JSON list of C-alpha atoms in Angstrom, two decimals:
[
{"chain": "A", "resi": 1, "resn": "UNK", "atom": "CA", "xyz": [19.42, -44.89, 4.06]},
{"chain": "A", "resi": 2, "resn": "UNK", "atom": "CA", "xyz": [19.06, -48.08, 2.00]},
{"chain": "A", "resi": 3, "resn": "UNK", "atom": "CA", "xyz": [19.92, -50.22, 5.03]},
{"chain": "A", "resi": 4, "resn": "UNK", "atom": "CA", "xyz": [17.42, -48.34, 7.17]},
{"chain": "A", "resi": 5, "resn": "UNK", "atom": "CA", "xyz": [14.51, -48.64, 4.73]},
{"chain": "A", "resi": 6, "resn": "UNK", "atom": "CA", "xyz": [15.25, -52.18, 3.54]},
{"chain": "A", "resi": 7, "resn": "UNK", "atom": "CA", "xyz": [15.53, -53.38, 7.14]},
{"chain": "A", "resi": 8, "resn": "UNK", "atom": "CA", "xyz": [11.72, -53.15, 7.11]},
{"chain": "A", "resi": 9, "resn": "UNK", "atom": "CA", "xyz": [9.41, -55.86, 5.84]},
{"chain": "A", "resi": 10, "resn": "UNK", "atom": "CA", "xyz": [9.40, -57.39, 3.27]},
{"chain": "A", "resi": 11, "resn": "UNK", "atom": "CA", "xyz": [13.18, -57.18, 2.66]},
{"chain": "A", "resi": 12, "resn": "UNK", "atom": "CA", "xyz": [14.56, -57.41, 6.22]},
{"chain": "A", "resi": 13, "resn": "UNK", "atom": "CA", "xyz": [17.95, -56.52, 4.73]},
{"chain": "A", "resi": 14, "resn": "UNK", "atom": "CA", "xyz": [20.87, -56.26, 7.13]},
{"chain": "A", "resi": 15, "resn": "UNK", "atom": "CA", "xyz": [23.56, -54.55, 5.09]},
{"chain": "A", "resi": 16, "resn": "UNK", "atom": "CA", "xyz": [26.67, -52.75, 6.20]},
{"chain": "A", "resi": 17, "resn": "UNK", "atom": "CA", "xyz": [28.38, -49.51, 5.29]},
{"chain": "A", "resi": 18, "resn": "UNK", "atom": "CA", "xyz": [31.12, -51.17, 3.22]},
{"chain": "A", "resi": 19, "resn": "UNK", "atom": "CA", "xyz": [28.70, -53.11, 1.00]},
{"chain": "A", "resi": 20, "resn": "UNK", "atom": "CA", "xyz": [26.52, -50.03, 0.58]},
{"chain": "A", "resi": 21, "resn": "UNK", "atom": "CA", "xyz": [29.51, -47.94, -0.50]},
{"chain": "A", "resi": 22, "resn": "UNK", "atom": "CA", "xyz": [30.46, -50.59, -3.06]},
{"chain": "A", "resi": 23, "resn": "UNK", "atom": "CA", "xyz": [26.87, -50.76, -4.30]},
{"chain": "A", "resi": 24, "resn": "UNK", "atom": "CA", "xyz": [26.67, -46.99, -4.84]},
{"chain": "A", "resi": 25, "resn": "UNK", "atom": "CA", "xyz": [30.13, -46.94, -6.44]},
{"chain": "A", "resi": 26, "resn": "UNK", "atom": "CA", "xyz": [28.88, -49.41, -9.03]},
{"chain": "A", "resi": 27, "resn": "UNK", "atom": "CA", "xyz": [26.35, -46.81, -10.20]},
{"chain": "A", "resi": 28, "resn": "UNK", "atom": "CA", "xyz": [28.95, -44.04, -10.25]},
{"chain": "A", "resi": 29, "resn": "UNK", "atom": "CA", "xyz": [31.14, -46.23, -12.48]},
{"chain": "A", "resi": 30, "resn": "UNK", "atom": "CA", "xyz": [28.35, -47.31, -14.85]},
{"chain": "A", "resi": 31, "resn": "UNK", "atom": "CA", "xyz": [27.69, -45.40, -18.04]},
{"chain": "A", "resi": 32, "resn": "UNK", "atom": "CA", "xyz": [24.03, -44.41, -18.23]},
{"chain": "A", "resi": 33, "resn": "UNK", "atom": "CA", "xyz": [23.29, -45.03, -14.55]},
{"chain": "A", "resi": 34, "resn": "UNK", "atom": "CA", "xyz": [21.44, -42.49, -12.44]},
{"chain": "A", "resi": 35, "resn": "UNK", "atom": "CA", "xyz": [20.75, -41.93, -8.77]},
{"chain": "A", "resi": 36, "resn": "UNK", "atom": "CA", "xyz": [17.76, -39.74, -7.90]},
{"chain": "A", "resi": 37, "resn": "UNK", "atom": "CA", "xyz": [17.92, -38.18, -4.44]},
{"chain": "A", "resi": 38, "resn": "UNK", "atom": "CA", "xyz": [15.21, -36.60, -2.29]},
{"chain": "A", "resi": 39, "resn": "UNK", "atom": "CA", "xyz": [16.26, -34.05, 0.32]},
{"chain": "A", "resi": 40, "resn": "UNK", "atom": "CA", "xyz": [14.47, -32.25, 3.14]},
{"chain": "A", "resi": 41, "resn": "UNK", "atom": "CA", "xyz": [16.83, -29.39, 3.72]},
{"chain": "A", "resi": 42, "resn": "UNK", "atom": "CA", "xyz": [20.21, -30.96, 4.41]},
{"chain": "A", "resi": 43, "resn": "UNK", "atom": "CA", "xyz": [18.71, -34.38, 5.23]},
{"chain": "A", "resi": 44, "resn": "UNK", "atom": "CA", "xyz": [18.66, -37.17, 2.67]},
{"chain": "A", "resi": 45, "resn": "UNK", "atom": "CA", "xyz": [15.20, -38.73, 2.91]},
{"chain": "A", "resi": 46, "resn": "UNK", "atom": "CA", "xyz": [15.02, -40.91, -0.19]},
{"chain": "A", "resi": 47, "resn": "UNK", "atom": "CA", "xyz": [16.88, -42.31, -3.17]},
{"chain": "A", "resi": 48, "resn": "UNK", "atom": "CA", "xyz": [16.21, -44.32, -6.30]},
{"chain": "A", "resi": 49, "resn": "UNK", "atom": "CA", "xyz": [18.59, -45.86, -8.82]},
{"chain": "A", "resi": 50, "resn": "UNK", "atom": "CA", "xyz": [18.52, -47.01, -12.42]},
{"chain": "A", "resi": 51, "resn": "UNK", "atom": "CA", "xyz": [20.92, -48.27, -15.05]},
{"chain": "A", "resi": 52, "resn": "UNK", "atom": "CA", "xyz": [20.79, -49.81, -18.50]},
{"chain": "A", "resi": 53, "resn": "UNK", "atom": "CA", "xyz": [20.00, -53.49, -17.95]},
{"chain": "A", "resi": 54, "resn": "UNK", "atom": "CA", "xyz": [23.20, -54.71, -19.65]},
{"chain": "A", "resi": 55, "resn": "UNK", "atom": "CA", "xyz": [25.12, -53.12, -16.73]},
{"chain": "A", "resi": 56, "resn": "UNK", "atom": "CA", "xyz": [23.04, -54.77, -14.01]},
{"chain": "A", "resi": 57, "resn": "UNK", "atom": "CA", "xyz": [24.14, -57.84, -12.07]},
{"chain": "A", "resi": 58, "resn": "UNK", "atom": "CA", "xyz": [24.21, -61.05, -14.13]},
{"chain": "A", "resi": 59, "resn": "UNK", "atom": "CA", "xyz": [21.41, -62.50, -11.95]},
{"chain": "A", "resi": 60, "resn": "UNK", "atom": "CA", "xyz": [19.23, -59.49, -12.88]},
{"chain": "A", "resi": 61, "resn": "UNK", "atom": "CA", "xyz": [19.96, -59.80, -16.63]},
{"chain": "A", "resi": 62, "resn": "UNK", "atom": "CA", "xyz": [19.62, -63.60, -16.84]},
{"chain": "A", "resi": 63, "resn": "UNK", "atom": "CA", "xyz": [15.79, -63.85, -16.74]},
{"chain": "A", "resi": 64, "resn": "UNK", "atom": "CA", "xyz": [15.55, -61.48, -19.71]},
{"chain": "A", "resi": 65, "resn": "UNK", "atom": "CA", "xyz": [18.06, -63.30, -21.88]},
{"chain": "A", "resi": 66, "resn": "UNK", "atom": "CA", "xyz": [16.52, -66.65, -20.90]},
{"chain": "A", "resi": 67, "resn": "UNK", "atom": "CA", "xyz": [13.18, -65.41, -22.27]},
{"chain": "A", "resi": 68, "resn": "UNK", "atom": "CA", "xyz": [14.70, -63.99, -25.46]},
{"chain": "A", "resi": 69, "resn": "UNK", "atom": "CA", "xyz": [14.32, -60.36, -24.31]},
{"chain": "A", "resi": 70, "resn": "UNK", "atom": "CA", "xyz": [17.18, -58.11, -25.36]},
{"chain": "A", "resi": 71, "resn": "UNK", "atom": "CA", "xyz": [18.67, -56.52, -22.22]},
{"chain": "A", "resi": 72, "resn": "UNK", "atom": "CA", "xyz": [19.90, -53.60, -24.36]},
{"chain": "A", "resi": 73, "resn": "UNK", "atom": "CA", "xyz": [16.26, -52.48, -24.78]},
{"chain": "A", "resi": 74, "resn": "UNK", "atom": "CA", "xyz": [15.63, -52.18, -21.04]},
{"chain": "A", "resi": 75, "resn": "UNK", "atom": "CA", "xyz": [16.43, -49.85, -18.17]},
{"chain": "A", "resi": 76, "resn": "UNK", "atom": "CA", "xyz": [16.69, -51.60, -14.81]},
{"chain": "A", "resi": 77, "resn": "UNK", "atom": "CA", "xyz": [15.27, -49.68, -11.88]},
{"chain": "A", "resi": 78, "resn": "UNK", "atom": "CA", "xyz": [17.20, -50.71, -8.79]},
{"chain": "A", "resi": 79, "resn": "UNK", "atom": "CA", "xyz": [16.10, -49.71, -5.36]},
{"chain": "A", "resi": 80, "resn": "UNK", "atom": "CA", "xyz": [13.70, -46.98, -4.43]},
{"chain": "A", "resi": 81, "resn": "UNK", "atom": "CA", "xyz": [13.90, -46.09, -0.76]},
{"chain": "A", "resi": 82, "resn": "UNK", "atom": "CA", "xyz": [12.06, -43.41, 1.16]},
{"chain": "A", "resi": 83, "resn": "UNK", "atom": "CA", "xyz": [11.88, -42.75, 4.88]},
{"chain": "A", "resi": 84, "resn": "UNK", "atom": "CA", "xyz": [8.44, -43.58, 6.32]},
{"chain": "A", "resi": 85, "resn": "UNK", "atom": "CA", "xyz": [7.61, -40.00, 7.37]},
{"chain": "A", "resi": 86, "resn": "UNK", "atom": "CA", "xyz": [7.86, -38.88, 3.73]},
{"chain": "A", "resi": 87, "resn": "UNK", "atom": "CA", "xyz": [5.74, -41.59, 2.11]},
{"chain": "A", "resi": 88, "resn": "UNK", "atom": "CA", "xyz": [2.41, -40.78, 0.51]},
{"chain": "A", "resi": 89, "resn": "UNK", "atom": "CA", "xyz": [3.50, -37.27, -0.50]},
{"chain": "A", "resi": 90, "resn": "UNK", "atom": "CA", "xyz": [4.35, -37.89, -4.16]},
{"chain": "A", "resi": 91, "resn": "UNK", "atom": "CA", "xyz": [8.07, -38.59, -3.83]},
{"chain": "A", "resi": 92, "resn": "UNK", "atom": "CA", "xyz": [7.72, -42.24, -4.87]},
{"chain": "A", "resi": 93, "resn": "UNK", "atom": "CA", "xyz": [5.87, -41.09, -7.99]},
{"chain": "A", "resi": 94, "resn": "UNK", "atom": "CA", "xyz": [8.64, -38.57, -8.64]},
{"chain": "A", "resi": 95, "resn": "UNK", "atom": "CA", "xyz": [11.26, -41.34, -8.39]},
{"chain": "A", "resi": 96, "resn": "UNK", "atom": "CA", "xyz": [9.50, -43.24, -11.18]},
{"chain": "A", "resi": 97, "resn": "UNK", "atom": "CA", "xyz": [8.97, -40.08, -13.25]},
{"chain": "A", "resi": 98, "resn": "UNK", "atom": "CA", "xyz": [12.66, -39.12, -13.07]},
{"chain": "A", "resi": 99, "resn": "UNK", "atom": "CA", "xyz": [13.93, -42.61, -13.78]},
{"chain": "A", "resi": 100, "resn": "UNK", "atom": "CA", "xyz": [11.58, -43.06, -16.74]},
{"chain": "A", "resi": 101, "resn": "UNK", "atom": "CA", "xyz": [12.69, -39.69, -18.15]},
{"chain": "A", "resi": 102, "resn": "UNK", "atom": "CA", "xyz": [16.31, -40.74, -17.71]},
{"chain": "A", "resi": 103, "resn": "UNK", "atom": "CA", "xyz": [15.66, -44.03, -19.51]},
{"chain": "A", "resi": 104, "resn": "UNK", "atom": "CA", "xyz": [13.99, -42.21, -22.42]},
{"chain": "A", "resi": 105, "resn": "UNK", "atom": "CA", "xyz": [16.95, -39.80, -22.60]},
{"chain": "A", "resi": 106, "resn": "UNK", "atom": "CA", "xyz": [19.15, -42.88, -23.04]},
{"chain": "A", "resi": 107, "resn": "UNK", "atom": "CA", "xyz": [16.89, -44.07, -25.87]},
{"chain": "A", "resi": 108, "resn": "UNK", "atom": "CA", "xyz": [15.35, -46.83, -23.75]},
{"chain": "A", "resi": 109, "resn": "UNK", "atom": "CA", "xyz": [11.58, -47.28, -23.74]},
{"chain": "A", "resi": 110, "resn": "UNK", "atom": "CA", "xyz": [11.20, -50.31, -21.48]},
{"chain": "A", "resi": 111, "resn": "UNK", "atom": "CA", "xyz": [11.83, -50.49, -17.74]},
{"chain": "A", "resi": 112, "resn": "UNK", "atom": "CA", "xyz": [11.78, -53.21, -15.13]},
{"chain": "A", "resi": 113, "resn": "UNK", "atom": "CA", "xyz": [12.48, -53.68, -11.46]},
{"chain": "A", "resi": 114, "resn": "UNK", "atom": "CA", "xyz": [12.23, -56.63, -9.13]},
{"chain": "A", "resi": 115, "resn": "UNK", "atom": "CA", "xyz": [10.60, -57.10, -5.75]},
{"chain": "A", "resi": 116, "resn": "UNK", "atom": "CA", "xyz": [11.11, -59.77, -3.13]},
{"chain": "A", "resi": 117, "resn": "UNK", "atom": "CA", "xyz": [8.53, -62.55, -3.01]},
{"chain": "A", "resi": 118, "resn": "UNK", "atom": "CA", "xyz": [7.26, -63.37, 0.47]},
{"chain": "A", "resi": 119, "resn": "UNK", "atom": "CA", "xyz": [4.69, -65.90, 1.53]},
{"chain": "A", "resi": 120, "resn": "UNK", "atom": "CA", "xyz": [1.50, -63.94, 2.31]},
{"chain": "A", "resi": 121, "resn": "UNK", "atom": "CA", "xyz": [1.08, -66.15, 5.39]},
{"chain": "A", "resi": 122, "resn": "UNK", "atom": "CA", "xyz": [4.58, -65.47, 6.73]},
{"chain": "A", "resi": 123, "resn": "UNK", "atom": "CA", "xyz": [4.16, -64.98, 10.49]},
{"chain": "A", "resi": 124, "resn": "UNK", "atom": "CA", "xyz": [6.76, -62.18, 10.41]},
{"chain": "A", "resi": 125, "resn": "UNK", "atom": "CA", "xyz": [4.50, -59.96, 8.28]},
{"chain": "A", "resi": 126, "resn": "UNK", "atom": "CA", "xyz": [3.78, -56.84, 10.32]},
{"chain": "A", "resi": 127, "resn": "UNK", "atom": "CA", "xyz": [0.15, -56.07, 11.15]},
{"chain": "A", "resi": 128, "resn": "UNK", "atom": "CA", "xyz": [-1.34, -53.72, 8.56]},
{"chain": "A", "resi": 129, "resn": "UNK", "atom": "CA", "xyz": [1.39, -54.33, 5.99]},
{"chain": "A", "resi": 130, "resn": "UNK", "atom": "CA", "xyz": [0.25, -53.25, 2.52]},
{"chain": "A", "resi": 131, "resn": "UNK", "atom": "CA", "xyz": [2.21, -54.47, -0.52]},
{"chain": "A", "resi": 132, "resn": "UNK", "atom": "CA", "xyz": [3.22, -51.85, -3.08]},
{"chain": "A", "resi": 133, "resn": "UNK", "atom": "CA", "xyz": [1.57, -53.74, -5.96]},
{"chain": "A", "resi": 134, "resn": "UNK", "atom": "CA", "xyz": [-1.29, -51.19, -6.40]},
{"chain": "A", "resi": 135, "resn": "UNK", "atom": "CA", "xyz": [1.22, -48.31, -6.45]},
{"chain": "A", "resi": 136, "resn": "UNK", "atom": "CA", "xyz": [3.30, -50.02, -9.14]},
{"chain": "A", "resi": 137, "resn": "UNK", "atom": "CA", "xyz": [0.22, -50.94, -11.19]},
{"chain": "A", "resi": 138, "resn": "UNK", "atom": "CA", "xyz": [-0.94, -47.32, -11.09]},
{"chain": "A", "resi": 139, "resn": "UNK", "atom": "CA", "xyz": [2.44, -46.35, -12.62]},
{"chain": "A", "resi": 140, "resn": "UNK", "atom": "CA", "xyz": [1.75, -48.78, -15.50]},
{"chain": "A", "resi": 141, "resn": "UNK", "atom": "CA", "xyz": [3.94, -51.68, -14.35]},
{"chain": "A", "resi": 142, "resn": "UNK", "atom": "CA", "xyz": [2.82, -55.29, -14.69]},
{"chain": "A", "resi": 143, "resn": "UNK", "atom": "CA", "xyz": [3.95, -58.18, -12.53]},
{"chain": "A", "resi": 144, "resn": "UNK", "atom": "CA", "xyz": [5.85, -60.64, -14.74]},
{"chain": "A", "resi": 145, "resn": "UNK", "atom": "CA", "xyz": [6.11, -63.95, -12.85]},
{"chain": "A", "resi": 146, "resn": "UNK", "atom": "CA", "xyz": [7.93, -65.54, -15.78]},
{"chain": "A", "resi": 147, "resn": "UNK", "atom": "CA", "xyz": [10.79, -63.12, -15.05]},
{"chain": "A", "resi": 148, "resn": "UNK", "atom": "CA", "xyz": [12.33, -63.90, -11.69]},
{"chain": "A", "resi": 149, "resn": "UNK", "atom": "CA", "xyz": [15.72, -64.13, -10.08]},
{"chain": "A", "resi": 150, "resn": "UNK", "atom": "CA", "xyz": [17.39, -65.10, -6.83]},
{"chain": "A", "resi": 151, "resn": "UNK", "atom": "CA", "xyz": [19.66, -62.72, -4.91]},
{"chain": "A", "resi": 152, "resn": "UNK", "atom": "CA", "xyz": [21.37, -63.42, -1.60]},
{"chain": "A", "resi": 153, "resn": "UNK", "atom": "CA", "xyz": [21.41, -61.04, 1.35]},
{"chain": "A", "resi": 154, "resn": "UNK", "atom": "CA", "xyz": [21.64, -61.24, 5.10]},
{"chain": "A", "resi": 155, "resn": "UNK", "atom": "CA", "xyz": [18.46, -60.65, 7.06]},
{"chain": "A", "resi": 156, "resn": "UNK", "atom": "CA", "xyz": [18.40, -59.16, 10.54]},
{"chain": "A", "resi": 157, "resn": "UNK", "atom": "CA", "xyz": [19.30, -61.84, 13.05]},
{"chain": "A", "resi": 158, "resn": "UNK", "atom": "CA", "xyz": [20.92, -64.18, 10.51]},
{"chain": "A", "resi": 159, "resn": "UNK", "atom": "CA", "xyz": [24.60, -65.09, 10.61]},
{"chain": "A", "resi": 160, "resn": "UNK", "atom": "CA", "xyz": [25.03, -65.26, 6.83]},
{"chain": "A", "resi": 161, "resn": "UNK", "atom": "CA", "xyz": [23.37, -64.53, 3.53]},
{"chain": "A", "resi": 162, "resn": "UNK", "atom": "CA", "xyz": [20.39, -66.54, 2.34]},
{"chain": "A", "resi": 163, "resn": "UNK", "atom": "CA", "xyz": [18.91, -66.66, -1.17]},
{"chain": "A", "resi": 164, "resn": "UNK", "atom": "CA", "xyz": [15.75, -64.63, -1.80]},
{"chain": "A", "resi": 165, "resn": "UNK", "atom": "CA", "xyz": [13.36, -64.97, -4.73]},
{"chain": "A", "resi": 166, "resn": "UNK", "atom": "CA", "xyz": [12.38, -61.81, -6.55]},
{"chain": "A", "resi": 167, "resn": "UNK", "atom": "CA", "xyz": [9.85, -61.25, -9.32]},
{"chain": "A", "resi": 168, "resn": "UNK", "atom": "CA", "xyz": [10.07, -58.53, -11.96]},
{"chain": "A", "resi": 169, "resn": "UNK", "atom": "CA", "xyz": [7.60, -55.81, -12.73]},
{"chain": "A", "resi": 170, "resn": "UNK", "atom": "CA", "xyz": [7.84, -54.32, -16.22]},
{"chain": "A", "resi": 171, "resn": "UNK", "atom": "CA", "xyz": [6.58, -51.45, -18.31]},
{"chain": "A", "resi": 172, "resn": "UNK", "atom": "CA", "xyz": [7.20, -51.88, -22.01]},
{"chain": "A", "resi": 173, "resn": "UNK", "atom": "CA", "xyz": [6.30, -48.35, -23.15]},
{"chain": "A", "resi": 174, "resn": "UNK", "atom": "CA", "xyz": [7.81, -45.42, -21.30]}
]
């Protein structure tokens, strides 16, 4: 599911089953992590993840510590993926609601996630593409350009991984 959704713009992620299994296992093995699933009958149509920031990848934690922000105060919202046919029906909102409730249950009242940064003039941008910025702003998240990281992944058509810049969005009161 993650490979299918993130294959779309702006991520163009070309993952494989083995790396996806390892990624999900990392949440299963992390204290305080959660995976929120959306089902349509027996079909998995969406998923969202979160974990206390101290358990996230070092590249995800580093921008916070570099700015003097205590990772222990934050919940990191990993991916949120939803099949196109199910978008615009409130499931994305529910993913945020459930993850924020989970963070509060852990005693965390700050949350952040990161999104890939693409050049708005990139010729690969699909016609009619609409960034999710307004959706995230409506949920109370603010783009924090001073918090950024670089993560490598392979894009469709590439032989190997390339570094990608991501910027964080944060909400300091859940």
